[in-house]
Coordinates of N, CA and C and ligand atoms in Angstrom, one line a residue:
M170 N 14.1 5.0 -27.2 CA 14.1 3.9 -26.2 C 12.9 3.1 -26.4
K171 N 13.1 1.8 -26.3 CA 11.9 0.8 -26.5 C 11.1 0.8 -25.2
T172 N 9.8 1.0 -25.4 CA 8.9 1.0 -24.3 C 7.7 0.1 -24.4
T173 N 7.8 -0.8 -25.4 CA 6.7 -1.8 -25.6 C 7.4 -3.2 -25.8
K174 N 6.6 -4.2 -25.5 CA 7.1 -5.6 -25.8 C 6.9 -6.1 -27.2
I175 N 6.2 -5.2 -28.0 CA 6.0 -5.6 -29.4 C 7.3 -5.5 -30.1
E176 N 7.8 -6.7 -30.7 CA 9.2 -6.8 -31.2 C 9.5 -5.8 -32.3
W177 N 8.5 -5.5 -33.2 CA 8.7 -4.8 -34.4 C 8.5 -3.3 -34.3
T178 N 8.4 -2.8 -33.1 CA 8.2 -1.3 -32.9 C 8.9 -0.9 -31.7
D179 N 9.1 0.5 -31.5 CA 9.7 1.0 -30.3 C 8.7 1.4 -29.2
K180 N 7.6 2.1 -29.7 CA 6.6 2.7 -28.8 C 5.2 2.5 -29.4
T181 N 4.3 2.7 -28.5 CA 2.9 2.7 -29.0 C 2.3 4.1 -28.7
W182 N 1.4 4.5 -29.5 CA 0.7 5.8 -29.4 C -0.8 5.5 -29.5
N183 N -1.6 5.8 -28.5 CA -3.0 5.5 -28.5 C -3.9 6.6 -28.2
P184 N -4.1 7.5 -29.3 CA -5.1 8.6 -29.1 C -6.5 8.0 -29.3
I185 N -6.6 6.8 -29.6 CA -8.0 6.1 -29.6 C -7.8 4.8 -28.8
T186 N -8.8 4.5 -28.0 CA -8.8 3.2 -27.3 C -10.2 2.6 -27.6
G187 N -10.2 1.3 -27.5 CA -11.5 0.5 -27.7 C -11.8 0.2 -29.1
C188 N -12.6 -0.8 -29.3 CA -12.8 -1.2 -30.7 C -14.0 -2.2 -30.7
S189 N -14.3 -2.8 -31.8 CA -15.3 -3.8 -31.9 C -14.8 -4.9 -32.9
K190 N -15.3 -6.1 -32.7 CA -14.7 -7.3 -33.4 C -15.2 -7.3 -34.8
V191 N -14.3 -7.6 -35.7 CA -14.6 -7.5 -37.1 C -14.3 -8.8 -37.9
S192 N -13.5 -9.6 -37.3 CA -13.1 -10.9 -38.0 C -12.6 -11.9 -37.0
S193 N -12.3 -13.1 -37.6 CA -11.9 -14.2 -36.7 C -10.6 -13.9 -35.9
G194 N -9.8 -13.1 -36.4 CA -8.5 -12.7 -35.7 C -8.8 -12.0 -34.4
C195 N -10.0 -11.4 -34.3 CA -10.3 -10.6 -33.2 C -10.8 -11.4 -31.9
L196 N -11.0 -12.7 -32.1 CA -11.6 -13.5 -31.1 C -11.0 -13.3 -29.7
N197 N -9.7 -13.4 -29.7 CA -9.0 -13.3 -28.4 C -8.2 -12.0 -28.3
C198 N -8.8 -10.9 -28.7 CA -8.2 -9.6 -28.9 C -7.4 -9.2 -27.7
Y199 N -6.1 -9.0 -27.9 CA -5.2 -8.5 -26.8 C -5.6 -7.2 -26.3
A200 N -6.0 -6.3 -27.2 CA -6.4 -4.9 -26.7 C -7.6 -5.0 -25.8
E201 N -8.5 -5.9 -26.1 CA -9.7 -6.0 -25.2 C -9.3 -6.5 -23.8
I202 N -8.5 -7.5 -23.8 CA -8.0 -8.1 -22.5 C -7.3 -7.1 -21.7
M203 N -6.4 -6.3 -22.4 CA -5.6 -5.3 -21.7 C -6.5 -4.2 -21.2
S204 N -7.4 -3.7 -22.0 CA -8.3 -2.6 -21.7 C -9.1 -3.0 -20.4
K205 N -9.6 -4.2 -20.4 CA -10.4 -4.6 -19.2 C -9.6 -4.6 -17.9
R206 N -8.3 -5.1 -18.1 CA -7.4 -5.1 -17.0 C -7.1 -3.7 -16.5
L207 N -6.9 -2.8 -17.4 CA -6.6 -1.4 -17.0 C -7.8 -0.7 -16.4
T208 N -9.0 -1.0 -16.9 CA -10.2 -0.5 -16.3 C -10.3 -1.0 -14.8
A209 N -10.1 -2.3 -14.6 CA -10.1 -2.8 -13.3 C -9.1 -2.2 -12.3
M210 N -8.0 -1.7 -12.9 CA -6.9 -1.1 -12.1 C -7.2 0.4 -11.9
G211 N -8.3 0.9 -12.5 CA -8.7 2.3 -12.3 C -8.0 3.3 -13.1
V212 N -7.4 2.8 -14.2 CA -6.7 3.8 -15.1 C -7.7 4.6 -15.8
D213 N -7.6 5.9 -15.6 CA -8.7 6.9 -16.1 C -8.9 6.7 -17.7
K214 N -7.8 6.6 -18.4 CA -7.9 6.5 -19.8 C -8.8 5.4 -20.3
Y215 N -8.9 4.4 -19.5 CA -9.7 3.2 -19.8 C -11.0 3.0 -19.0
K216 N -11.5 4.2 -18.6 CA -12.7 4.1 -17.7 C -13.9 3.6 -18.5
H217 N -13.9 3.7 -19.8 CA -15.0 3.2 -20.7 C -14.7 1.8 -21.1
G218 N -13.7 1.1 -20.5 CA -13.4 -0.2 -20.9 C -13.0 -0.3 -22.4
F219 N -13.6 -1.2 -23.1 CA -13.2 -1.4 -24.5 C -14.1 -0.7 -25.5
K220 N -14.9 0.3 -25.0 CA -15.8 1.1 -25.8 C -14.9 2.1 -26.6
L221 N -15.1 2.2 -27.9 CA -14.3 3.1 -28.7 C -14.3 4.5 -28.1
T222 N -13.2 5.1 -27.8 CA -13.1 6.4 -27.1 C -11.9 7.2 -27.8
L223 N -12.2 8.4 -28.1 CA -11.2 9.3 -28.7 C -10.5 10.1 -27.5
H224 N -9.2 10.3 -27.6 CA -8.5 11.0 -26.5 C -7.7 12.1 -27.1
D225 N -8.4 13.3 -27.2 CA -7.7 14.5 -27.7 C -6.5 14.8 -26.9
S226 N -6.5 14.5 -25.6 CA -5.4 14.9 -24.8 C -4.1 14.1 -25.1
C227 N -4.2 13.0 -25.9 CA -3.0 12.2 -26.2 C -2.5 12.5 -27.6
L228 N -3.2 13.4 -28.3 CA -2.8 13.7 -29.7 C -1.4 14.2 -29.9
N229 N -1.0 15.0 -28.9 CA 0.3 15.7 -29.1 C 1.5 14.9 -28.5
E230 N 1.3 13.7 -28.0 CA 2.3 13.0 -27.3 C 3.6 12.9 -28.2
P231 N 3.5 12.5 -29.5 CA 4.8 12.3 -30.2 C 5.5 13.6 -30.4
L232 N 4.9 14.8 -30.2 CA 5.6 16.1 -30.3 C 6.6 16.2 -29.2
R233 N 6.3 15.5 -28.1 CA 7.2 15.6 -26.9 C 8.3 14.6 -26.9
W234 N 8.2 13.6 -27.8 CA 9.2 12.6 -27.9 C 10.3 13.1 -28.9
K235 N 11.4 13.6 -28.3 CA 12.4 14.2 -29.1 C 13.3 13.2 -29.9
R236 N 13.5 12.1 -29.2 CA 14.4 11.1 -29.8 C 13.7 10.3 -30.9
P237 N 14.2 10.1 -32.1 CA 13.5 9.4 -33.2 C 13.1 8.0 -32.8
A238 N 11.9 7.7 -33.1 CA 11.3 6.4 -32.7 C 10.4 5.8 -33.8
T239 N 10.3 4.5 -33.7 CA 9.3 3.8 -34.6 C 8.1 3.6 -33.7
I240 N 7.0 4.1 -34.2 CA 5.8 4.2 -33.3 C 4.6 3.5 -33.9
F241 N 4.0 2.5 -33.2 CA 2.8 1.8 -33.6 C 1.6 2.6 -33.2
V242 N 0.8 3.0 -34.2 CA -0.3 3.9 -34.0 C -1.6 3.1 -33.7
C243 N -2.2 3.3 -32.5 CA -3.4 2.7 -32.1 C -3.3 1.2 -31.9
S244 N -2.4 0.8 -31.1 CA -2.2 -0.6 -30.7 C -3.4 -1.1 -29.9
M245 N -4.2 -0.2 -29.3 CA -5.3 -0.6 -28.4 C -6.6 -0.3 -29.1
S246 N -6.6 -0.2 -30.5 CA -7.8 0.1 -31.2 C -7.6 -0.2 -32.7
D247 N -8.4 0.3 -33.6 CA -8.2 0.2 -35.0 C -8.5 1.6 -35.5
L248 N -7.5 2.3 -36.0 CA -7.6 3.7 -36.5 C -8.7 3.9 -37.5
F249 N -9.0 2.9 -38.3 CA -10.0 3.0 -39.3 C -11.3 2.4 -38.9
H250 N -11.6 2.2 -37.7 CA -12.9 1.8 -37.2 C -14.0 2.8 -37.7
Q251 N -15.1 2.2 -38.1 CA -16.2 3.1 -38.7 C -16.6 4.2 -37.8
D252 N -16.4 4.1 -36.5 CA -16.9 5.2 -35.6 C -15.9 6.3 -35.4
V253 N -14.7 6.2 -36.0 CA -13.7 7.2 -35.8 C -13.9 8.3 -36.9
P254 N -14.2 9.5 -36.6 CA -14.5 10.5 -37.6 C -13.2 10.9 -38.4
N255 N -13.4 11.1 -39.7 CA -12.3 11.5 -40.5 C -11.5 12.7 -39.9
E256 N -12.3 13.6 -39.3 CA -11.6 14.8 -38.7 C -10.6 14.4 -37.7
F257 N -10.9 13.3 -36.9 CA -10.0 12.9 -35.9 C -8.7 12.2 -36.5
I258 N -9.0 11.4 -37.6 CA -7.9 10.8 -38.3 C -7.0 11.9 -38.9
D259 N -7.6 13.0 -39.4 CA -6.9 14.1 -39.9 C -5.9 14.7 -38.9
K260 N -6.4 14.8 -37.7 CA -5.5 15.3 -36.6 C -4.3 14.4 -36.4
I261 N -4.6 13.1 -36.4 CA -3.5 12.1 -36.2 C -2.5 12.3 -37.4
M262 N -3.0 12.4 -38.6 CA -2.1 12.5 -39.8 C -1.3 13.9 -39.7
D263 N -1.9 14.9 -39.1 CA -1.2 16.2 -39.0 C 0.0 16.0 -38.0
V264 N -0.3 15.3 -36.9 CA 0.8 15.1 -36.0 C 2.0 14.2 -36.6
I265 N 1.6 13.2 -37.4 CA 2.6 12.4 -38.0 C 3.4 13.2 -39.0
E266 N 2.7 14.1 -39.7 CA 3.5 14.9 -40.7 C 4.4 16.0 -40.0
S267 N 4.0 16.4 -38.8 CA 4.7 17.4 -38.1 C 5.9 16.8 -37.3
T268 N 6.0 15.5 -37.3 CA 7.1 14.9 -36.6 C 7.9 14.0 -37.5
P269 N 8.6 14.5 -38.5 CA 9.2 13.7 -39.5 C 10.4 12.9 -38.9
H270 N 10.8 13.2 -37.7 CA 11.9 12.5 -37.1 C 11.5 11.1 -36.6
H271 N 10.1 10.9 -36.5 CA 9.6 9.6 -36.2 C 9.1 8.8 -37.4
R272 N 9.0 7.5 -37.2 CA 8.5 6.6 -38.2 C 7.2 6.0 -37.6
Y273 N 6.1 6.0 -38.3 CA 4.9 5.5 -37.8 C 4.4 4.2 -38.5
Q274 N 3.8 3.3 -37.7 CA 3.3 2.1 -38.3 C 1.8 2.1 -38.0
I275 N 1.0 2.0 -39.1 CA -0.5 2.0 -39.0 C -1.0 0.7 -39.5
L276 N -1.7 0.0 -38.7 CA -2.1 -1.4 -39.0 C -3.6 -1.5 -38.8
T277 N -4.4 -2.0 -39.8 CA -5.8 -2.1 -39.7 C -6.4 -3.4 -40.2
K278 N -7.5 -3.7 -39.7 CA -8.3 -4.8 -40.3 C -9.4 -4.3 -41.2
R279 N -9.5 -2.9 -41.2 CA -10.6 -2.3 -42.0 C -9.9 -1.6 -43.2
A280 N -9.4 -2.5 -44.1 CA -8.7 -2.0 -45.3 C -9.5 -1.1 -46.2
E281 N -10.7 -1.4 -46.3 CA -11.6 -0.6 -47.2 C -11.7 0.8 -46.7
N282 N -11.9 0.9 -45.4 CA -12.0 2.3 -44.8 C -10.7 3.0 -44.9
M283 N -9.6 2.3 -44.8 CA -8.3 3.0 -44.9 C -8.1 3.5 -46.4
F284 N -8.5 2.6 -47.3 CA -8.4 3.0 -48.7 C -9.3 4.2 -49.0
E285 N -10.5 4.3 -48.5 CA -11.4 5.4 -48.7 C -10.8 6.7 -48.1
Y286 N -10.3 6.5 -46.9 CA -9.7 7.7 -46.2 C -8.6 8.3 -47.0
F287 N -7.7 7.4 -47.5 CA -6.5 8.0 -48.2 C -6.8 8.4 -49.6
Q288 N -8.1 8.4 -50.0 CA -8.5 9.1 -51.2 C -8.6 10.6 -50.9
T289 N -8.7 11.0 -49.6 CA -8.9 12.4 -49.3 C -7.6 13.1 -49.0
R290 N -6.6 12.3 -48.7 CA -5.2 13.0 -48.5 C -4.2 11.9 -48.6
A291 N -2.9 12.3 -48.8 CA -1.8 11.4 -49.1 C -1.4 10.8 -47.8
V292 N -0.8 9.6 -47.8 CA -0.2 9.0 -46.7 C 1.1 9.8 -46.4
P293 N 1.3 10.2 -45.1 CA 2.6 10.9 -44.8 C 3.8 10.0 -45.2
E294 N 4.8 10.7 -45.6 CA 6.0 9.9 -46.0 C 6.6 9.1 -44.9
N295 N 6.5 9.5 -43.7 CA 7.1 8.8 -42.6 C 6.1 7.8 -41.9
A296 N 5.0 7.4 -42.7 CA 4.1 6.4 -42.2 C 4.1 5.2 -43.0
W297 N 4.2 4.0 -42.4 CA 4.1 2.7 -43.0 C 2.6 2.3 -42.8
I298 N 2.0 1.7 -43.9 CA 0.6 1.2 -43.7 C 0.6 -0.3 -43.9
G299 N -0.3 -0.9 -43.1 CA -0.4 -2.4 -43.2 C -1.8 -2.9 -42.9
V300 N -2.0 -4.1 -43.3 CA -3.3 -4.8 -42.9 C -3.0 -6.2 -42.3
T301 N -4.0 -6.6 -41.5 CA -3.9 -7.9 -40.9 C -4.4 -9.0 -41.9
V302 N -3.6 -10.0 -42.1 CA -4.1 -11.1 -42.9 C -3.9 -12.4 -42.1
D303 N -5.0 -12.9 -41.6 CA -4.9 -14.1 -40.7 C -5.6 -15.4 -41.2
V304 N -6.5 -15.2 -42.2 CA -7.2 -16.3 -42.8 C -7.3 -16.0 -44.3
Q305 N -7.6 -17.0 -45.1 CA -7.6 -16.8 -46.6 C -8.6 -15.7 -47.0
S306 N -9.7 -15.6 -46.3 CA -10.7 -14.6 -46.8 C -10.3 -13.2 -46.5
S307 N -9.3 -13.0 -45.6 CA -8.8 -11.6 -45.4 C -7.8 -11.2 -46.4
K308 N -7.4 -12.1 -47.3 CA -6.4 -11.6 -48.3 C -6.9 -10.5 -49.2
L309 N -8.3 -10.3 -49.3 CA -8.9 -9.2 -50.0 C -8.3 -7.9 -49.5
R310 N -8.0 -7.8 -48.3 CA -7.4 -6.6 -47.7 C -6.1 -6.1 -48.4
I311 N -5.4 -7.1 -48.9 CA -4.1 -6.8 -49.5 C -4.3 -6.0 -50.8
D312 N -5.4 -6.3 -51.5 CA -5.6 -5.5 -52.7 C -6.0 -4.1 -52.4
Y313 N -6.7 -3.8 -51.4 CA -6.9 -2.4 -51.0 C -5.6 -1.7 -50.6
L314 N -4.8 -2.5 -49.8 CA -3.5 -1.9 -49.3 C -2.6 -1.5 -50.4
R315 N -2.4 -2.4 -51.4 CA -1.3 -2.2 -52.4 C -1.7 -1.0 -53.3
K316 N -3.0 -0.7 -53.4 CA -3.5 0.4 -54.2 C -3.2 1.8 -53.6
I317 N -2.9 1.9 -52.3 CA -2.7 3.2 -51.7 C -1.2 3.5 -51.8
P318 N -0.9 4.7 -52.4 CA 0.6 5.0 -52.5 C 1.1 5.3 -51.1
A319 N 2.2 4.6 -50.7 CA 2.9 4.8 -49.4 C 4.3 4.3 -49.5
T320 N 5.1 4.8 -48.5 CA 6.5 4.5 -48.5 C 6.7 3.0 -48.3
I321 N 6.0 2.4 -47.3 CA 6.1 1.0 -47.0 C 4.7 0.4 -46.8
H322 N 4.5 -0.7 -47.5 CA 3.2 -1.5 -47.3 C 3.6 -2.8 -46.5
F323 N 2.8 -3.1 -45.5 CA 3.2 -4.4 -44.8 C 1.9 -5.2 -44.4
L324 N 2.2 -6.5 -44.2 CA 1.1 -7.4 -43.7 C 1.5 -7.9 -42.4
S325 N 0.5 -8.0 -41.5 CA 0.7 -8.7 -40.2 C -0.2 -9.9 -40.3
C326 N 0.5 -11.1 -40.4 CA -0.2 -12.4 -40.4 C -0.1 -12.9 -39.0
E327 N -0.8 -12.3 -38.1 CA -0.8 -12.6 -36.7 C -2.2 -12.3 -36.1
P328 N -2.9 -13.1 -35.4 CA -2.5 -14.5 -35.3 C -2.8 -15.3 -36.6
L329 N -1.8 -16.0 -37.1 CA -2.0 -16.8 -38.3 C -2.9 -18.0 -38.0
L330 N -4.0 -18.1 -38.6 CA -5.0 -19.1 -38.2 C -5.3 -20.2 -39.2
E331 N -4.7 -20.0 -40.4 CA -4.8 -21.1 -41.4 C -3.8 -20.9 -42.5
N332 N -3.7 -21.9 -43.3 CA -2.7 -21.8 -44.5 C -3.3 -20.7 -45.4
L333 N -2.5 -19.7 -45.7 CA -3.0 -18.6 -46.5 C -2.9 -18.9 -48.0
G334 N -2.3 -20.0 -48.3 CA -2.2 -20.4 -49.8 C -1.3 -19.4 -50.5
I335 N -1.6 -19.3 -51.8 CA -0.8 -18.4 -52.7 C -1.0 -17.0 -52.3
L336 N 0.1 -16.2 -52.2 CA 0.1 -14.8 -51.8 C 0.7 -14.0 -53.0
N337 N -0.1 -13.0 -53.4 CA 0.5 -12.0 -54.3 C 1.1 -10.9 -53.5
L338 N 2.4 -10.8 -53.5 CA 3.1 -9.7 -52.7 C 3.6 -8.5 -53.5
E339 N 3.0 -8.3 -54.6 CA 3.3 -7.2 -55.4 C 3.1 -5.9 -54.6
N340 N 4.1 -5.0 -54.5 CA 4.0 -3.8 -53.8 C 3.9 -4.0 -52.3
I341 N 4.2 -5.2 -51.8 CA 4.2 -5.4 -50.3 C 5.7 -5.6 -49.9
D342 N 6.1 -4.7 -49.0 CA 7.5 -4.6 -48.6 C 7.9 -5.5 -47.4
W343 N 6.9 -5.8 -46.6 CA 7.3 -6.4 -45.3 C 6.1 -7.3 -44.8
V344 N 6.5 -8.5 -44.3 CA 5.4 -9.4 -43.8 C 5.8 -9.9 -42.5
I345 N 5.0 -9.7 -41.5 CA 5.2 -10.1 -40.1 C 4.3 -11.4 -39.9
V346 N 4.9 -12.4 -39.3 CA 4.1 -13.6 -39.0 C 4.2 -13.9 -37.5
G347 N 3.1 -14.4 -36.9 CA 3.2 -14.8 -35.5 C 2.0 -15.6 -35.1
G348 N 2.2 -16.5 -34.1 CA 1.2 -17.3 -33.6 C 0.5 -16.6 -32.4
E349 N -0.7 -17.1 -32.1 CA -1.5 -16.6 -31.0 C -0.9 -17.0 -29.6
S350 N -1.0 -16.2 -28.6 CA -0.6 -16.6 -27.3 C -1.8 -16.5 -26.3
G351 N -1.6 -17.0 -25.1 CA -2.7 -17.0 -24.1 C -3.3 -18.4 -24.0
M352 N -4.1 -18.6 -23.0 CA -4.7 -19.9 -22.7 C -5.6 -20.4 -23.8
K353 N -6.3 -19.5 -24.5 CA -7.3 -19.9 -25.5 C -6.7 -19.8 -26.9
A354 N -5.4 -19.7 -27.0 CA -4.7 -19.6 -28.3 C -5.1 -20.7 -29.3
R355 N -5.2 -20.3 -30.5 CA -5.5 -21.3 -31.6 C -4.1 -21.7 -32.2
L356 N -4.1 -22.9 -32.7 CA -2.9 -23.5 -33.3 C -2.4 -22.8 -34.6
M357 N -1.1 -22.6 -34.7 CA -0.5 -22.2 -35.9 C 0.5 -23.3 -36.4
K358 N 0.2 -23.8 -37.5 CA 1.1 -25.0 -38.0 C 2.4 -24.5 -38.7
E359 N 3.4 -25.2 -38.4 CA 4.7 -24.8 -39.0 C 4.7 -24.7 -40.5
E360 N 3.9 -25.6 -41.2 CA 3.9 -25.6 -42.6 C 3.3 -24.3 -43.2
W361 N 2.3 -23.7 -42.4 CA 1.7 -22.4 -42.9 C 2.8 -21.3 -42.8
V362 N 3.6 -21.3 -41.8 CA 4.7 -20.3 -41.6 C 5.7 -20.5 -42.7
L363 N 6.1 -21.7 -43.0 CA 7.1 -22.0 -44.0 C 6.7 -21.6 -45.4
S364 N 5.4 -21.8 -45.6 CA 4.8 -21.4 -46.9 C 4.9 -19.9 -47.2
I365 N 4.5 -19.1 -46.1 CA 4.6 -17.7 -46.2 C 6.1 -17.2 -46.4
K366 N 6.9 -17.8 -45.6 CA 8.4 -17.4 -45.6 C 9.0 -17.6 -47.0
K367 N 8.6 -18.8 -47.6 CA 9.2 -19.1 -48.9 C 8.7 -18.1 -50.0
Q368 N 7.4 -17.8 -49.9 CA 6.8 -16.8 -50.9 C 7.4 -15.4 -50.7
V369 N 7.6 -15.0 -49.4 CA 8.1 -13.7 -49.2 C 9.5 -13.6 -49.7
E370 N 10.3 -14.6 -49.5 CA 11.7 -14.7 -50.0 C 11.7 -14.7 -51.6
E371 N 10.8 -15.5 -52.1 CA 10.8 -15.6 -53.6 C 10.4 -14.2 -54.2
Q372 N 9.5 -13.5 -53.5 CA 9.0 -12.3 -54.1 C 9.7 -11.0 -53.7
G373 N 10.8 -11.2 -52.9 CA 11.7 -10.1 -52.5 C 11.2 -9.1 -51.5
S374 N 10.3 -9.6 -50.6 CA 9.9 -8.7 -49.5 C 10.7 -9.1 -48.3
S375 N 10.5 -8.4 -47.2 CA 11.2 -8.7 -45.9 C 10.3 -9.5 -45.0
F376 N 10.9 -10.5 -44.3 CA 10.2 -11.4 -43.5 C 10.5 -11.3 -42.0
F377 N 9.5 -11.1 -41.2 CA 9.8 -10.9 -39.7 C 8.9 -12.0 -39.0
F378 N 9.6 -12.9 -38.4 CA 8.9 -13.9 -37.6 C 8.9 -13.5 -36.1
K379 N 7.7 -13.2 -35.6 CA 7.6 -12.7 -34.2 C 7.7 -13.8 -33.2
Q380 N 6.9 -14.8 -33.3 CA 6.9 -15.8 -32.2 C 6.0 -17.0 -32.7
W381 N 6.2 -18.2 -32.0 CA 5.3 -19.3 -32.2 C 4.1 -19.1 -31.4
G382 N 4.2 -18.5 -30.2 CA 3.1 -18.3 -29.3 C 2.8 -19.6 -28.4
T383 N 1.6 -19.8 -28.1 CA 1.3 -20.9 -27.2 C 1.5 -22.3 -27.8
W384 N 1.5 -22.4 -29.1 CA 1.7 -23.7 -29.7 C 3.1 -23.7 -30.4
G385 N 3.9 -24.7 -30.1 CA 5.3 -24.7 -30.6 C 5.3 -25.2 -32.1
S386 N 6.5 -25.1 -32.7 CA 6.6 -25.5 -34.1 C 6.3 -27.0 -34.2
D387 N 6.4 -27.7 -33.1 CA 6.1 -29.2 -33.1 C 4.6 -29.5 -32.8
G388 N 3.8 -28.4 -32.7 CA 2.4 -28.6 -32.5 C 2.0 -28.9 -31.0
I389 N 3.0 -28.7 -30.1 CA 2.7 -28.9 -28.7 C 2.5 -27.6 -28.0
K390 N 1.4 -27.7 -27.1 CA 1.0 -26.5 -26.4 C 1.9 -26.3 -25.1
R391 N 2.6 -25.2 -25.0 CA 3.4 -25.0 -23.8 C 3.6 -23.5 -23.6
N392 N 4.5 -23.1 -22.7 CA 4.8 -21.7 -22.4 C 5.3 -21.0 -23.7
K393 N 4.8 -19.8 -23.9 CA 5.2 -19.0 -25.1 C 6.7 -18.8 -25.2
K394 N 7.3 -18.5 -24.0 CA 8.7 -18.2 -24.0 C 9.5 -19.5 -24.4
A395 N 9.0 -20.7 -23.9 CA 9.7 -21.9 -24.3 C 9.6 -22.2 -25.8
N396 N 8.5 -21.8 -26.4 CA 8.3 -22.0 -27.8 C 9.2 -21.1 -28.7
G397 N 9.4 -19.9 -28.1 CA 10.4 -19.0 -28.7 C 10.0 -18.5 -30.1
K398 N 11.1 -18.1 -30.9 CA 10.9 -17.4 -32.1 C 11.8 -17.9 -33.2
L399 N 12.3 -19.1 -33.1 CA 13.2 -19.7 -34.1 C 12.5 -20.5 -35.1
I400 N 13.0 -20.3 -36.3 CA 12.5 -21.2 -37.4 C 13.7 -22.0 -37.8
N401 N 13.7 -23.3 -37.7 CA 14.8 -24.2 -38.0 C 16.1 -23.7 -37.4
G402 N 16.0 -23.3 -36.1 CA 17.2 -22.8 -35.3 C 17.6 -21.4 -35.5
K403 N 16.9 -20.7 -36.4 CA 17.4 -19.3 -36.7 C 16.3 -18.3 -36.4
I404 N 16.8 -17.0 -36.1 CA 15.8 -15.9 -35.9 C 15.7 -15.3 -37.3
H405 N 14.5 -14.9 -37.7 CA 14.2 -14.3 -39.0 C 13.4 -13.0 -38.7
Q406 N 14.1 -11.9 -38.5 CA 13.4 -10.7 -38.1 C 14.0 -9.5 -39.0
E407 N 13.7 -9.6 -40.2 CA 14.1 -8.5 -41.1 C 13.2 -7.3 -41.1
M408 N 13.7 -6.1 -41.3 CA 12.9 -4.9 -41.4 C 13.0 -4.5 -42.8
P409 N 12.0 -3.7 -43.3 CA 12.0 -3.4 -44.7 C 13.0 -2.3 -45.1
I410 N 13.4 -1.5 -44.2 CA 14.4 -0.5 -44.5 C 15.3 -0.3 -43.2
Ligands
SF4_1930 S1 -9.7 -4.9 -34.9 FE1 -7.9 -5.2 -33.6 S2 -8.3 -4.0 -31.8 FE2 -10.3 -4.2 -32.9 S3 -11.2 -6.0 -31.9 FE3 -10.1 -6.7 -33.7 S4 -8.1 -7.3 -32.9 FE4 -9.1 -6.0 -31.4

């Protein structure tokens, strides 16, 4: 059963909360905004606000989820943050391996750390791994990603902040694109989206367009719902398998 508003997954699993900003995509971090809100509401798990916190008590949650689900790991943090000990990541990988009925999605902005970690053990077969690519300079992350053996490699181009130019999608199975939302959202131009879509189609990957966000395809700022998720009148939400 779907328990998250994130279109490309069913559930989130957060044995780590909190993070620190690492690139331009982090400026209006959703996890930070949500963490502060949950702290203000008195939710115990978020008593440290957005400070990186490990939650041993949440590690076994997926063992209790009997129905197969697609699970986004660490939506409120970054699993490969430099302050997360390898031993804790090991525990997360052990849970992933012991629940083969689930499919896990691991997304990071710290591609180099992920690459180094997976020199120490293999990516579980039921885990998809991905990196965020929001500006041209972050394309370096794709080279780390494609070198790690995994069932599925994916890119999250969200929030897309500039024209990414030419993309080498060798060994990349899935590309998610989305615009930023919220009052302070930055503009995503239609031509940047179309350029990625064309390259994804030409190179045989799957394309998933999540949303325009606060800025519409016409470059006008309005309600996110009103801007919707259509490209030239159609939904494009392919999954890689
Ligand atoms: S890496 Fe992700 S969770 Fe961490 S600050 Fe940046 S956007 Fe937020």
